[in-house]
PDB file of C-alpha atoms in Angstrom:
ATOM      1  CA  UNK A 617      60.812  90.011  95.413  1.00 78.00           C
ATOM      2  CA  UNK A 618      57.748  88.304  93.915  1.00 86.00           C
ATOM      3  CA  UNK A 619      55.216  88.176  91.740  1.00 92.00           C
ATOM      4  CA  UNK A 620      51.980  90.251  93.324  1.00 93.00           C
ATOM      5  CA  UNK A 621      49.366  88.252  92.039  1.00 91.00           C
ATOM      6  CA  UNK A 622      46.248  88.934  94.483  1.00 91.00           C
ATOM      7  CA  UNK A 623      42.627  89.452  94.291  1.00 92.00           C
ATOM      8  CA  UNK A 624      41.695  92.892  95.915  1.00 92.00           C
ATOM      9  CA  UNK A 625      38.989  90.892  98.463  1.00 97.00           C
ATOM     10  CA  UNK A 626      42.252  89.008  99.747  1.00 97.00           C
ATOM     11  CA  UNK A 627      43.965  92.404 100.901  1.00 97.00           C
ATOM     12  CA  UNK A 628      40.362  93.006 102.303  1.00 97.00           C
ATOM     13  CA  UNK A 629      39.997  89.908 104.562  1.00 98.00           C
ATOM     14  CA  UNK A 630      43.998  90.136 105.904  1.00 98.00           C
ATOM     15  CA  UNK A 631      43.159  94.288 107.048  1.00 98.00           C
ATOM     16  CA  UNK A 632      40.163  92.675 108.792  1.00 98.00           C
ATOM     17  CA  UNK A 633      41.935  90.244 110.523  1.00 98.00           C
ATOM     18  CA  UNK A 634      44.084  93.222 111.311  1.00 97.00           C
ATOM     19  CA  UNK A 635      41.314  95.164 113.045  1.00 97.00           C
ATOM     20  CA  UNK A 636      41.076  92.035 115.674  1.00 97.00           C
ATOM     21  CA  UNK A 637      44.727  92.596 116.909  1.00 97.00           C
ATOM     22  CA  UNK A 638      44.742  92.985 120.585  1.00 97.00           C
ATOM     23  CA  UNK A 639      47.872  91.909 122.900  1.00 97.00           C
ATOM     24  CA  UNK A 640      46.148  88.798 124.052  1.00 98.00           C
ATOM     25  CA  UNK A 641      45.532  87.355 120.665  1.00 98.00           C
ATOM     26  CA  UNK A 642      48.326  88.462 119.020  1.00 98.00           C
ATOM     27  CA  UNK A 643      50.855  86.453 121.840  1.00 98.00           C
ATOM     28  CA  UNK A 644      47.954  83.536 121.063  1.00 98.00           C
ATOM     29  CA  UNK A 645      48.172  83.770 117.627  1.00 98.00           C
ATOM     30  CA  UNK A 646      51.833  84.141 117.509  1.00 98.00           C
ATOM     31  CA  UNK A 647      52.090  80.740 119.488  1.00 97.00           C
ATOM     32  CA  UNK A 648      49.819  78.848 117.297  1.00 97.00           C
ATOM     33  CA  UNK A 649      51.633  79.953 114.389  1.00 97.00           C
ATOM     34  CA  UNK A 650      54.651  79.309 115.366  1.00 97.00           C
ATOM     35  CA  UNK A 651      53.696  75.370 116.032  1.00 96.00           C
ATOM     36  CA  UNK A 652      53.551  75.001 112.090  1.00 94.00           C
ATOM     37  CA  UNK A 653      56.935  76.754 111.620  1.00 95.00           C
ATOM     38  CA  UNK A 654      59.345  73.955 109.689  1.00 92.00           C
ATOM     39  CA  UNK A 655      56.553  71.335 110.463  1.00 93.00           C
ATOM     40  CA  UNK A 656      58.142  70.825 113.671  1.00 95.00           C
ATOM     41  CA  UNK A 657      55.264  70.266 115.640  1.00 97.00           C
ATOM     42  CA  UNK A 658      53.888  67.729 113.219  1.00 98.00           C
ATOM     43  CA  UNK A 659      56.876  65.996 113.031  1.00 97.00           C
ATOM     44  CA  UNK A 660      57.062  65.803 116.566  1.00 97.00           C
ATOM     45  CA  UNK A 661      53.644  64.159 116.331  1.00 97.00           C
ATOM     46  CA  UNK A 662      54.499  61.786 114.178  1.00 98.00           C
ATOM     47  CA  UNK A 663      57.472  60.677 115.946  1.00 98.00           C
ATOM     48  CA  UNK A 664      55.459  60.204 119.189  1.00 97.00           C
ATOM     49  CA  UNK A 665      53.020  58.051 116.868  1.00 97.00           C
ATOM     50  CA  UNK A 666      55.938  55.837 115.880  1.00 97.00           C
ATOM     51  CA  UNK A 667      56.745  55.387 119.873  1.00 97.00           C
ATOM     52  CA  UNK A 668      52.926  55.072 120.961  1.00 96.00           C
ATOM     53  CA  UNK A 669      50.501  54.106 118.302  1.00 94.00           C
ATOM     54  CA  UNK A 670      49.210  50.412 118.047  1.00 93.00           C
ATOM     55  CA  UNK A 671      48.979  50.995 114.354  1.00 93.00           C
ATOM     56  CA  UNK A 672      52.016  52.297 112.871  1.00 95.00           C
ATOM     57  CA  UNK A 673      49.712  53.120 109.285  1.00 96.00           C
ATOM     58  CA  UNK A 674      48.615  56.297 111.289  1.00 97.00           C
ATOM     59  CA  UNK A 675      52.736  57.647 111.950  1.00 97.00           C
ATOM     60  CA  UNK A 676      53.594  56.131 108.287  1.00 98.00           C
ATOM     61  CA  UNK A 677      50.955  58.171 106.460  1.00 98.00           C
ATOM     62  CA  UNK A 678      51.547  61.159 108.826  1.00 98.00           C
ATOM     63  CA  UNK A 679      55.515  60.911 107.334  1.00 98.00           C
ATOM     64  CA  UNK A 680      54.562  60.313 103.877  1.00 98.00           C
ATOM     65  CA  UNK A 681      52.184  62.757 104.095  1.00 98.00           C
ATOM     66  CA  UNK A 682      54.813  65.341 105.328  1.00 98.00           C
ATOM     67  CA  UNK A 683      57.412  64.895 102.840  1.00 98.00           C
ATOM     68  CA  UNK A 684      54.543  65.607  99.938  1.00 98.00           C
ATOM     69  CA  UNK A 685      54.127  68.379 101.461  1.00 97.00           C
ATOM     70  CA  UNK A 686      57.807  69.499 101.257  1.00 97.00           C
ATOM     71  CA  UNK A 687      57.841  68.590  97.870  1.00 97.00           C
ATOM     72  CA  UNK A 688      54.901  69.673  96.789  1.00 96.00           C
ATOM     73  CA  UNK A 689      54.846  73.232  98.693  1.00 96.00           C
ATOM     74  CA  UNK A 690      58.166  74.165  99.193  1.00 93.00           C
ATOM     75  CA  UNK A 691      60.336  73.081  96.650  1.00 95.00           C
ATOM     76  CA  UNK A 692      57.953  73.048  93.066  1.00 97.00           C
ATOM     77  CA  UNK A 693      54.904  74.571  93.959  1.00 97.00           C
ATOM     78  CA  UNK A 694      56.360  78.240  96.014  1.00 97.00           C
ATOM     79  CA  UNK A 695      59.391  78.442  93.512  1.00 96.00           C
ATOM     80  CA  UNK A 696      57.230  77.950  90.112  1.00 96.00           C
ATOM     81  CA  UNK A 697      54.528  80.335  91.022  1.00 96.00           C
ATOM     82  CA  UNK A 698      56.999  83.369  92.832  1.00 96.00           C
ATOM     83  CA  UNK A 699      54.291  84.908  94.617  1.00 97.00           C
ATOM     84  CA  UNK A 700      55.494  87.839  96.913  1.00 96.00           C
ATOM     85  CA  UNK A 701      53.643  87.673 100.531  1.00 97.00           C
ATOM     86  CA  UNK A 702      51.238  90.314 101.355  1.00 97.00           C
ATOM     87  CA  UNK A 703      53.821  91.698 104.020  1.00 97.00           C
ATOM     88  CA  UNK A 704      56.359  92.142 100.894  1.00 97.00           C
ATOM     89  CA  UNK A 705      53.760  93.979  99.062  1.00 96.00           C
ATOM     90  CA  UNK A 706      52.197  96.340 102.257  1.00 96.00           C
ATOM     91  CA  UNK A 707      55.262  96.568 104.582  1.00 94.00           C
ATOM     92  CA  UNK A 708      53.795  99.077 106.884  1.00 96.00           C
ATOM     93  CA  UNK A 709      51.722  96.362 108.117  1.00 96.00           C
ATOM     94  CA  UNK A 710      53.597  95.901 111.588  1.00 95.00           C
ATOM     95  CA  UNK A 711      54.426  91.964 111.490  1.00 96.00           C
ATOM     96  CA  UNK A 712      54.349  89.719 115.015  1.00 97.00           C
ATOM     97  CA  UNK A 713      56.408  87.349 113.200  1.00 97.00           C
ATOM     98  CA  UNK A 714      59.776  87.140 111.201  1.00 96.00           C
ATOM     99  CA  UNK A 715      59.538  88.522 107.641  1.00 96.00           C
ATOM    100  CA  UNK A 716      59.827  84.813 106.206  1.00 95.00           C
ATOM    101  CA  UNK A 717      61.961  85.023 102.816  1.00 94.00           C
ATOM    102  CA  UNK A 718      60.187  81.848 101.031  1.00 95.00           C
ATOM    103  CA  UNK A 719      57.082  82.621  98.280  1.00 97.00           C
ATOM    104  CA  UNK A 720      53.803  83.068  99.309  1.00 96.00           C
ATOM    105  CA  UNK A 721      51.965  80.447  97.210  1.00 97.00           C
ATOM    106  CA  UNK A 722      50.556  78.041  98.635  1.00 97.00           C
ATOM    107  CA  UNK A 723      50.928  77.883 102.418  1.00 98.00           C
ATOM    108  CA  UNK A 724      53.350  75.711 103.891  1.00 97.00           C
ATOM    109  CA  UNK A 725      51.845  75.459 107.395  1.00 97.00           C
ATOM    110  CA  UNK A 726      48.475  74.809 106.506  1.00 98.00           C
ATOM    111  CA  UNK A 727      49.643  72.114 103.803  1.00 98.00           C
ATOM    112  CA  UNK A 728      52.163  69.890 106.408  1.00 98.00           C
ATOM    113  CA  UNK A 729      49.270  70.746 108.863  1.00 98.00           C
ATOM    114  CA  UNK A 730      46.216  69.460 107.061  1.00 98.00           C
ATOM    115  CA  UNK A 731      48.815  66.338 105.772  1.00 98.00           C
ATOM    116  CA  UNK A 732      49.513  65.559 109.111  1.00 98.00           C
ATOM    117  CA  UNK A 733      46.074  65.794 110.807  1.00 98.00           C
ATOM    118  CA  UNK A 734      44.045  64.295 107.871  1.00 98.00           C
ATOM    119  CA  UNK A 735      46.378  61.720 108.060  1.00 97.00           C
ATOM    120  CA  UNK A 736      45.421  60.920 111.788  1.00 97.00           C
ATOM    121  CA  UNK A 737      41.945  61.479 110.976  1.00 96.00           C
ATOM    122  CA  UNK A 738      41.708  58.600 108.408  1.00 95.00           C
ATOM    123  CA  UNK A 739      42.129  56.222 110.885  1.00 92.00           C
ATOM    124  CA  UNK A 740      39.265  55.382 112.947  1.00 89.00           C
ATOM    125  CA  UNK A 741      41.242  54.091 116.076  1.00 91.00           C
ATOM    126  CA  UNK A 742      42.486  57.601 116.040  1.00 93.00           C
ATOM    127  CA  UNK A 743      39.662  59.815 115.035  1.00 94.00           C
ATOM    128  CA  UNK A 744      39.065  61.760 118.195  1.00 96.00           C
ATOM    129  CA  UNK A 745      43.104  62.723 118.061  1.00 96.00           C
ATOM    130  CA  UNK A 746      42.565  63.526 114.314  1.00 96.00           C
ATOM    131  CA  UNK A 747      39.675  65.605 114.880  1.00 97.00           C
ATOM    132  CA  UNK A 748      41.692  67.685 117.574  1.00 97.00           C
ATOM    133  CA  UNK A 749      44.731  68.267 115.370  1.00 98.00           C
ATOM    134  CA  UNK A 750      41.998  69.031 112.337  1.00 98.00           C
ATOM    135  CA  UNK A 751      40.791  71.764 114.699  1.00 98.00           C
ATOM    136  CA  UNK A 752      44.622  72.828 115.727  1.00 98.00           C
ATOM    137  CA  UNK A 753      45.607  72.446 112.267  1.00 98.00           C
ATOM    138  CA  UNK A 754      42.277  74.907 110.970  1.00 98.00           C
ATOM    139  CA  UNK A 755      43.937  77.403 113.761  1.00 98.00           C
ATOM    140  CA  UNK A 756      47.271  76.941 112.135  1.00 98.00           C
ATOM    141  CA  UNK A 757      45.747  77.863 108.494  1.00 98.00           C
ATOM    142  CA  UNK A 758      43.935  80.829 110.069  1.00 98.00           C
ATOM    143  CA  UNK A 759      46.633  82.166 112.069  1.00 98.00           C
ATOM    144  CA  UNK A 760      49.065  82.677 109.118  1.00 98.00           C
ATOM    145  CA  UNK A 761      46.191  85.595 108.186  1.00 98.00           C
ATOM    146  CA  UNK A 762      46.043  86.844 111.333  1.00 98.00           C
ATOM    147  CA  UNK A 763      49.743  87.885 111.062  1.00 98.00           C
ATOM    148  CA  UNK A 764      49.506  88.588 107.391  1.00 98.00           C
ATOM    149  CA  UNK A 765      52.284  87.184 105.689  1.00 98.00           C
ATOM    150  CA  UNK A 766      49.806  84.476 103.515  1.00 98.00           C
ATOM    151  CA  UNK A 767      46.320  85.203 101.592  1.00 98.00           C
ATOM    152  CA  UNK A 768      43.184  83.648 101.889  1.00 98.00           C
ATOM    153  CA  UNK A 769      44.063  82.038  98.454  1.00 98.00           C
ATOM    154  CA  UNK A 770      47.404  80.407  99.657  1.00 98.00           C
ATOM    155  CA  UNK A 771      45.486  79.726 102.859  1.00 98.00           C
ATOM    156  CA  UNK A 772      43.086  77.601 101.189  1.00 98.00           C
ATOM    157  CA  UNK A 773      45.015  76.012  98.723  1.00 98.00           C
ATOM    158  CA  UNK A 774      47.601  74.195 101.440  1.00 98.00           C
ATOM    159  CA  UNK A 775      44.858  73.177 103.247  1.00 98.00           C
ATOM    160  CA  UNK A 776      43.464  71.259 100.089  1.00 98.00           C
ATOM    161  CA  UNK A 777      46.736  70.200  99.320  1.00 98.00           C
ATOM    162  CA  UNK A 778      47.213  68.728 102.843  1.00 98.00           C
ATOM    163  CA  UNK A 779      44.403  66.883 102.417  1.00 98.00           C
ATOM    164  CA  UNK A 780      45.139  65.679  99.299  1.00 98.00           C
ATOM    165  CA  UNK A 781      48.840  64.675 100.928  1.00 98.00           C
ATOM    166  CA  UNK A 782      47.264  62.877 103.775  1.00 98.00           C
ATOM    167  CA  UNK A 783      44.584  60.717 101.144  1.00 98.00           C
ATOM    168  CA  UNK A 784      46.917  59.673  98.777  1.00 98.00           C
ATOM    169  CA  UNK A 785      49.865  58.902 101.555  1.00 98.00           C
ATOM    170  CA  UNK A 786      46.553  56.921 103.005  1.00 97.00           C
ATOM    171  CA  UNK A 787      46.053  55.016 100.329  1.00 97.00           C
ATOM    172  CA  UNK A 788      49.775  54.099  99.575  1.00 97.00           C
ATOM    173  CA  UNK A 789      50.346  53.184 103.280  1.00 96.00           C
ATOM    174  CA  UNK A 790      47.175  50.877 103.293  1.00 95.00           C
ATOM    175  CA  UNK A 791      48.468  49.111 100.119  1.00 95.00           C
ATOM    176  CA  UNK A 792      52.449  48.638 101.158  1.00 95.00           C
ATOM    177  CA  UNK A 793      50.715  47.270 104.266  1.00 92.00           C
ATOM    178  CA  UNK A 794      48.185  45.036 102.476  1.00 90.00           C
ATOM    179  CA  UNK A 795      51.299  43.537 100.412  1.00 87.00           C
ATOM    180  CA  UNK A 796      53.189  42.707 103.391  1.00 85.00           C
ATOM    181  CA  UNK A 797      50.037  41.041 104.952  1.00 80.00           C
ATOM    182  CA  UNK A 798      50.347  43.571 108.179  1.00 55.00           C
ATOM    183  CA  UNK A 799      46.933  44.652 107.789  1.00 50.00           C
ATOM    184  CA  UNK A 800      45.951  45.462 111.539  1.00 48.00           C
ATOM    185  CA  UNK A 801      42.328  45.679 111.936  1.00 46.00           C
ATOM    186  CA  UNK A 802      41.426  49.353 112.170  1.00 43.00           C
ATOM    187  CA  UNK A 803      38.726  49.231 114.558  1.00 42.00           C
ATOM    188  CA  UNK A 804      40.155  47.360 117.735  1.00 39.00           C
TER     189      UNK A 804
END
């Protein structure tokens, strides 16, 4: 079922995120975890970009962005490494969510979240949007703690990988753009 490749300080962190459950967070945190589930939310996003954004570079690298993270995350990155989720290796841990049956390593919400809202942020027509979904996508990340089926490390590691997504779909999207002489001017 998985490698268990932890540090002890990550079993540490996810019991003290355990001591904070209380019904009112839990239904909170259940809700802003379940905005990452399948990207969903984020795609949703990026699809309303397409229909309202002036700049179609901001929904572009939000897309590009995503499907890294797909590739990236889900299908090399989970299946190479095999790491079994914390609620596969301490199942009396009561979960608030479905058991998910993918690896643990990295995190899939906080990757296509970080790709998504980094890409938004990059964009300075756009930067008060992409700071809110930086701060939704940060609650994302944090959430999949609170109801312990990712570690810190897997945690941390999608949300550098979304980042990474979102600069480098960036940087693509500015240069197909910059070929095709559709540069729009950023700041207007």
């Amino acid at each position: 079922m998985g490698r268990e490749i932890f540090f002890p300080w990550e079993f540490d962190v996810l019991y003290w995120f355990q001591g904070l459950h209380n019904p009112v967070l839990d239904k909170i945190m259940v809700a802003i975890t379940s905005l990452g589930n399948a990207g969903i939310f984020w795609i949703i996003v990026t699809v309303l970009m397409f229909i309202f954004c002036k700049d179609k570079r901001v929904a572009w690298t939000s897309l590009l962005s995503l499907l890294f993270s797909v590739l990236v995350i889900n299908l090399v990155l989970k299946n190479a490494v095999g790491r079994a989720r914390p609620c596969w290796i301490d199942s009396s841990v009561k979960l608030l969510v479905k058991n998910p049956k993918d690896y643990s390593f990295p995190s899939g919400h906080s990757s296509a979240s970080f790709a998504s809202a980094v890409s938004i942020l990059q964009y300075a027509r756009y930067r008060k949007q992409g700071i809110a979904a930086v701060i939704l996508a940060a609650m994302i990340a944090v959430s999949r703690m609170y109801v312990f089926v990712h570690f810190p490390t897997d945690v941390f590691t999608g949300v550098i990988l979304g980042i990474i997504e979102a600069l480098v779909a960036g940087i693509i999207i500015r240069k197909v753009y910059e070929k095709r002489g559709k540069v729009i001017d950023a700041q207007a």
